[in-house]
Coordinates of C-alpha atoms in Angstrom, one line a residue:
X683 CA 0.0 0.0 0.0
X684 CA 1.3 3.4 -1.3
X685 CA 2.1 6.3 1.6
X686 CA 0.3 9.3 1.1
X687 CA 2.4 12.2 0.0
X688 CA 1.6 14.5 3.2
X689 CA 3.3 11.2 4.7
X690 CA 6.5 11.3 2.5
X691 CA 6.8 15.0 2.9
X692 CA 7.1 14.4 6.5
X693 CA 9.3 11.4 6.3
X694 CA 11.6 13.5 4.0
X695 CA 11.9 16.4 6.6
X696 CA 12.6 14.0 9.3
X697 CA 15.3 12.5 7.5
X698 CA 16.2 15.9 6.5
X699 CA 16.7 17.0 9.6
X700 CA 18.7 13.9 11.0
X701 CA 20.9 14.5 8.0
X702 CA 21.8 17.7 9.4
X703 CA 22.3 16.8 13.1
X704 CA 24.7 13.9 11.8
X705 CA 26.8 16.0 9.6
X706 CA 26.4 19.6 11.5
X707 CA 29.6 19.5 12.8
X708 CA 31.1 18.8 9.1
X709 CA 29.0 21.5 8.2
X710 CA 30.3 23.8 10.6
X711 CA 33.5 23.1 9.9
X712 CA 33.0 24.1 5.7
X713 CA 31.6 27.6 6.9
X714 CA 34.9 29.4 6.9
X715 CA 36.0 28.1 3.7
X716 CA 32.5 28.8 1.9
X717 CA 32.4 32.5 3.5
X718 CA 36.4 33.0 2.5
X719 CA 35.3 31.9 -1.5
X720 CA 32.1 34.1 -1.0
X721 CA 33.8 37.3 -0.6
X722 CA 36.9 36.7 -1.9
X723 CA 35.9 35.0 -5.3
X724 CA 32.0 35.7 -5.9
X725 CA 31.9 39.4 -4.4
X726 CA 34.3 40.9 -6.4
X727 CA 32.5 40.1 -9.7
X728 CA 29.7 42.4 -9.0
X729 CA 32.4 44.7 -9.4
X730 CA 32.8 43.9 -13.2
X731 CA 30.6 46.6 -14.7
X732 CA 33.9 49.0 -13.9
X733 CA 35.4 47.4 -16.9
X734 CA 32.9 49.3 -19.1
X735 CA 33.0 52.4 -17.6
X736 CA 35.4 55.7 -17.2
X737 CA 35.8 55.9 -13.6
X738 CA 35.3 59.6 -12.7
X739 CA 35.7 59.8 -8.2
X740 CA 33.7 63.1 -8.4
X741 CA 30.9 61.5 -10.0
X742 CA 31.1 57.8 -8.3
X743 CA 31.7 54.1 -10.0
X744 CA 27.8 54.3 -10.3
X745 CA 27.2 57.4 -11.8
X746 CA 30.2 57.3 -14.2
X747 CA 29.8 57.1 -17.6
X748 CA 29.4 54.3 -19.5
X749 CA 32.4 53.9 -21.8
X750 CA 31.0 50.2 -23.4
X751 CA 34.5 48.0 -24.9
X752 CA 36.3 51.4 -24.9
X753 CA 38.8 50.0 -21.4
X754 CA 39.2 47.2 -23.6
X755 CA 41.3 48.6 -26.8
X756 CA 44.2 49.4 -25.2
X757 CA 45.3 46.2 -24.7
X758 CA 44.4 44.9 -28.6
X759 CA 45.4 48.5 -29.8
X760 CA 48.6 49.6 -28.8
X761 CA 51.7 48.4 -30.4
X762 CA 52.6 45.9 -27.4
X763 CA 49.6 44.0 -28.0
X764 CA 51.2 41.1 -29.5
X765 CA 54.3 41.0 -27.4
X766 CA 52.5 40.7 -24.7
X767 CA 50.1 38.2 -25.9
X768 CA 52.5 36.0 -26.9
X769 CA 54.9 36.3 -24.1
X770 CA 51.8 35.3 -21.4
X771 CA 51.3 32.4 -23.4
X772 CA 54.4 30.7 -24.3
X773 CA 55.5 31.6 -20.9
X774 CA 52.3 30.1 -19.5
X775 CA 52.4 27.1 -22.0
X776 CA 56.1 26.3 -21.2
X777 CA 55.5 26.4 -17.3
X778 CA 52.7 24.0 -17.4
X779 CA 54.1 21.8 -20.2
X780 CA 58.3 21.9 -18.4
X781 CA 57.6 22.6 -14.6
X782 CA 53.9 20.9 -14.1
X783 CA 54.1 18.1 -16.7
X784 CA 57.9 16.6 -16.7
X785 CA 59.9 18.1 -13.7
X786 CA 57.2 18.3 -11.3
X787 CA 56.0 14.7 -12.1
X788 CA 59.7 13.5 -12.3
X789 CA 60.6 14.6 -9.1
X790 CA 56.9 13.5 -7.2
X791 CA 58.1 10.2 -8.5
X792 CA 61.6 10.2 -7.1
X793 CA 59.7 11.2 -3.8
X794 CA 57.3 8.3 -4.1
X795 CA 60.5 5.6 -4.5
X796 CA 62.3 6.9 -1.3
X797 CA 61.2 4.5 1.4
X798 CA 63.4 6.4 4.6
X799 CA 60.7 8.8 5.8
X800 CA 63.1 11.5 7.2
X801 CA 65.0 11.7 4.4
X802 CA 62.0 11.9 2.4
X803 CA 60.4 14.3 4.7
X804 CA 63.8 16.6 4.5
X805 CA 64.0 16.5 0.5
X806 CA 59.9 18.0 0.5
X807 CA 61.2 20.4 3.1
X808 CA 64.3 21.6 1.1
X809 CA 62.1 22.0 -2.3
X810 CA 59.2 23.8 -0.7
X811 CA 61.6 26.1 0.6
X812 CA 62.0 28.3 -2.2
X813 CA 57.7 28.3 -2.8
X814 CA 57.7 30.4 0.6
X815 CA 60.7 33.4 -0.9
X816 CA 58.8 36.2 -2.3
X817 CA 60.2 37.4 -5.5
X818 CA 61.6 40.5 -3.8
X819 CA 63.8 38.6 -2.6
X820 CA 64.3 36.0 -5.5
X821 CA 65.1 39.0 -7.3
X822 CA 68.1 39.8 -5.1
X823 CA 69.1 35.9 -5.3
X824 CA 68.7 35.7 -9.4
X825 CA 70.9 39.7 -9.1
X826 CA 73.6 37.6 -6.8
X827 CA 74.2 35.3 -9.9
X828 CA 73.3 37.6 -13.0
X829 CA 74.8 41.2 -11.7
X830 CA 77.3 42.6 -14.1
X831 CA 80.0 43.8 -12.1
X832 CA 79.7 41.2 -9.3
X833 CA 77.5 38.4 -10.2
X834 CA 78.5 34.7 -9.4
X835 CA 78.3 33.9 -13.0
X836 CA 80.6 36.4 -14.1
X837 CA 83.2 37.0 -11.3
X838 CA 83.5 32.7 -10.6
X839 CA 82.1 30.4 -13.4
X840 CA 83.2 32.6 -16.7
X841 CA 86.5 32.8 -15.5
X842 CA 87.3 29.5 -14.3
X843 CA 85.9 28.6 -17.9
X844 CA 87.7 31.4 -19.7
X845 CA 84.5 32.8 -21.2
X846 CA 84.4 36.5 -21.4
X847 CA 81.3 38.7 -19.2
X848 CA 77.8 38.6 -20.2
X849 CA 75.9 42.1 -19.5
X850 CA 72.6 40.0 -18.9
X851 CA 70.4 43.4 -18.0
X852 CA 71.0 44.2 -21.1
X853 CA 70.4 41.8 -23.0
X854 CA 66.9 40.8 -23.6
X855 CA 67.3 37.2 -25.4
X856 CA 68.7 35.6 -22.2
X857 CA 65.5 36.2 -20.3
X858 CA 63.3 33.4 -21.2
X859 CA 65.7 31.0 -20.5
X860 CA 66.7 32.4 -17.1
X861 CA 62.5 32.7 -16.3
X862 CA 62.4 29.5 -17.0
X863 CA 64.7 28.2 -14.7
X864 CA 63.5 30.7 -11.9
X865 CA 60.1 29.0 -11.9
X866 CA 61.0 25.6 -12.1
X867 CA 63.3 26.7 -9.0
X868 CA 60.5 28.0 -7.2
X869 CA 57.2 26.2 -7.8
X870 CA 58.7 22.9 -8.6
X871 CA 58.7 21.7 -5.2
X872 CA 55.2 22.6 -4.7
X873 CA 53.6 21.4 -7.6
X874 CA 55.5 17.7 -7.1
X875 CA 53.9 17.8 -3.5
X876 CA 50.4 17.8 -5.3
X877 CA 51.0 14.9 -7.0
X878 CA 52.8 13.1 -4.8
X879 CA 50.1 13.5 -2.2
X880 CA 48.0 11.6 -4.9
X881 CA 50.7 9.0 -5.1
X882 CA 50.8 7.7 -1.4
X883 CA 47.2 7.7 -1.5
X884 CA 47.5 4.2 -4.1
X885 CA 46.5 1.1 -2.6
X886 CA 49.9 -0.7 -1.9
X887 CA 48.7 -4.0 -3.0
X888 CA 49.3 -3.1 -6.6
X889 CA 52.7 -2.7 -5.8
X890 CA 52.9 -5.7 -3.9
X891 CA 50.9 -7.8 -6.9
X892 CA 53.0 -6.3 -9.4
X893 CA 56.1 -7.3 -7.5
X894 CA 55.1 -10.9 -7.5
X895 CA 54.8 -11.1 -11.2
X896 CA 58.2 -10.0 -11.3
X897 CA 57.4 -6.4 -12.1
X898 CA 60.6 -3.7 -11.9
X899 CA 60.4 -0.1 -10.6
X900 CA 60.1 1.5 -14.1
X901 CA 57.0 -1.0 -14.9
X902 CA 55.8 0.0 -11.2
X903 CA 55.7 3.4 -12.0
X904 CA 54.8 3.0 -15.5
X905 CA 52.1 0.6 -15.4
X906 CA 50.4 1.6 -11.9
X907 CA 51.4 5.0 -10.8
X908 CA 51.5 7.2 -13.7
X909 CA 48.0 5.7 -14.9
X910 CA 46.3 6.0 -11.2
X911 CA 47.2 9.7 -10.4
X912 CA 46.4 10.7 -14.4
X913 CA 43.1 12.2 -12.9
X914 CA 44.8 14.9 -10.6
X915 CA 47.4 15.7 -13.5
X916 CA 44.6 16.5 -15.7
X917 CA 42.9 18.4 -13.2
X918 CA 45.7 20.3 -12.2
X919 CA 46.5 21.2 -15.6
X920 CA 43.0 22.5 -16.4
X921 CA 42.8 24.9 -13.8
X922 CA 46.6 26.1 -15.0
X923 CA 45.0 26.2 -18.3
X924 CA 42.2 28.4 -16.8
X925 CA 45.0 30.7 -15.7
X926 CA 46.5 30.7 -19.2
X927 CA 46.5 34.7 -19.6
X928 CA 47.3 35.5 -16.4
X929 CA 51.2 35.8 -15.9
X930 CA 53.1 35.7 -12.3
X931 CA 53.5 39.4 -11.7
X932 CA 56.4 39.5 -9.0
X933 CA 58.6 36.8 -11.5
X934 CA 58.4 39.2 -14.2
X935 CA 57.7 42.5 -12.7
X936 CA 60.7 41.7 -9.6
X937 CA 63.1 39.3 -11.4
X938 CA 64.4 41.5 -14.3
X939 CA 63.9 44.8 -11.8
X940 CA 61.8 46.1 -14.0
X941 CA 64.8 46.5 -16.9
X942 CA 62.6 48.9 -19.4
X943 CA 65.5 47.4 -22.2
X944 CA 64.0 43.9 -21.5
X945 CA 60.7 44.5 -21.9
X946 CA 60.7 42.1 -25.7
X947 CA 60.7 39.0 -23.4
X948 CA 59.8 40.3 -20.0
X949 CA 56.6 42.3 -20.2
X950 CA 53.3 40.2 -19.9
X951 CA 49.9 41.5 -19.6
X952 CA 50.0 42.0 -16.1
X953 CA 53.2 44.1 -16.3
X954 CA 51.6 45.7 -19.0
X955 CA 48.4 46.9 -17.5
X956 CA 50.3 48.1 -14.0
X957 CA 53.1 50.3 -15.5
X958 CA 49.9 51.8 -17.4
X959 CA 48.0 51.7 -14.6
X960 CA 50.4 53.6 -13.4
X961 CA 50.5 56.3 -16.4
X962 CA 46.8 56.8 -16.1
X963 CA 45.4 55.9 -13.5
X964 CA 42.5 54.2 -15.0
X965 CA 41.2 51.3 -13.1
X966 CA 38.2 50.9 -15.9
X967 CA 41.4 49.7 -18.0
X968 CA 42.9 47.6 -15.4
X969 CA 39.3 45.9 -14.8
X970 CA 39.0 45.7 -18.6
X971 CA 41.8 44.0 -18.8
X972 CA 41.0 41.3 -16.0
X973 CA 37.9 40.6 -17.3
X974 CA 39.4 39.6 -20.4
X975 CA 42.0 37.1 -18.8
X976 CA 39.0 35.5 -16.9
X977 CA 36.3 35.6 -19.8
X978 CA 39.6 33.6 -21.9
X979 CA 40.3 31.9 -19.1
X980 CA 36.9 30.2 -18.8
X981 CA 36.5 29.6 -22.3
X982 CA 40.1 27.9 -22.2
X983 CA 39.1 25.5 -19.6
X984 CA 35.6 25.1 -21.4
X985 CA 37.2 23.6 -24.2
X986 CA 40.1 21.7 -22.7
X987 CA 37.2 19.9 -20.3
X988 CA 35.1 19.0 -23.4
X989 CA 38.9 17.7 -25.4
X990 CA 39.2 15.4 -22.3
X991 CA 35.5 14.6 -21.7
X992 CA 36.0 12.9 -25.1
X993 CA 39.0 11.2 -24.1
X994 CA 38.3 9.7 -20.3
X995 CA 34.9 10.9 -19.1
X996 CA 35.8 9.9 -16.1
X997 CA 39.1 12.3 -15.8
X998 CA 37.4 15.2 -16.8
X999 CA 37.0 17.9 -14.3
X1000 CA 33.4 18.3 -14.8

């Protein structure tokens, strides 16, 4: 016999409500985190319509007038455009595809195969350490090595291999390569923790299977490690992918010190938009310009989900 449906409904808020006595504590705990992506994420885009207008204090952001895509042609306009562009996303591209892909995965790797916890506990230690510099100061450290007149490069490796000086300030075509390096140097560590977080979490019986059919290391980490954490790697990779336009301000605002003669291969968008930021003062610019890193941003991941929805369904991120 069927239960009337003022019956379920009351059955349903019951069990509604046990629901939220079991799990209130749970609940409580998420509160923090949901209030800190609230206003720190969701409240902020309210603030979007600033992109379309010219900001006038006398008048108010609500009252000023309404410019429409003018904010946005300075950045498809000016003569920089394409520098810029293409420096935010080969820079971008080779970060993700060098540091997030090969070194990052490499070394997480190495991490998983070292049984001795302290020593593996001091090697995640000594490679986060450099995550937690700010690039103030990695700027001094890369100015240690690269300075002219008394860089470590110059004054101790060059001679002992009788090569002559290298004014590196002043010469722009050095500058991806030494970028490079700085953020592998810096993030590396971090972004091998991510996946190797993902690695202890594997069932060791696979190992231990594998192992009795006579499998090696390589065909351990080939065969069961690689193919287990391939979820988070494509995860991680679409939210760097979503991030695509937007370039690490202090690495290339901090690490060249702002050389105006390098600007061909050290000025990004964000570099771009703050030094006119700072000309103008126009936050209807700046905003413009954010917008468009998000709005390609999203349509970035959009497409990169869909690419891997056909793939492995199961991997994609939503």
């Amino acid at each position: 016999m069927q239960a009337a449906p003022s019956t379920i409904k009351k059955r349903n808020r019951v069990e509604g409500s046990g629901m939220a006595k079991k799990y209130s504590s749970l609940i409580l705990m998420t509160l923090p985190g949901v209030l800190y992506l609230f206003i720190n994420n969701y409240l902020p885009m309210l603030g979007t319509f600033i992109a379309f207008k010219n900001i006038n204090y006398t008048k108010g952001i609500f009252h000023s007038d309404w410019v429409g895509f003018k904010n946005f042609e300075f950045l498809f306009k000016s003569q920089d455009a394409f520098i810029i562009t293409r420096n935010t996303l080969l820079y971008n591209g080779t970060f993700i595809i060098v540091n997030n892909l090969i070194i990052a995965l490499l070394v997480a790797l190495l991490l998983n195969e070292i049984k001795n916890r302290f020593a593996r506990n001091l090697y995640q230690s000594i490679m986060l350490l450099p995550f937690l510099i700010s690039f103030s100061i990695v700027g001094y450290i890369v100015l240690a090595f690269f300075s002219i007149e008394h860089g470590f490069i110059n004054k101790v490796i060059f001679p002992f291999l009788h090569i002559q000086p290298i004014e590196w300030y002043l010469e722009s075509k050095y500058w991806p390569y030494i970028l490079v390096i700085v953020n592998t140097w810096k993030y590396v560590g971090y972004s091998s923790l991510i996946y190797f977080a993902a690695m202890i979490g594997i069932n060791q019986e696979y190992y231990e299977a594998a192992r009795m059919d006579g499998a090696n290391r390589w065909l351990q980490m080939t065969k069961i490690t690689l193919p287990l954490i391939r979820p988070v790697v494509i995860v991680v990779v679409l939210i760097l992918i979503g991030r695509i336009f937007y370039a690490d301000f202090g690495m290339f605002f901090q690490v060249p010190l702002n050389t105006g003669i390098l600007f061909s291969t050290t000025n990004v968008i964000d570099t771009y938009v703050y030094r006119a930021l700072l000309v103008t003062g126009d936050i209807g610019m700046s905003s413009a310009a954010g917008l468009y890193q998000s709005t390609v941003g999203f349509v970035l991941v959009i497409i990169a989900n869909m690419l891997v929805r056909k793939w492995d369904k199961e991997s994609a991120l939503f």
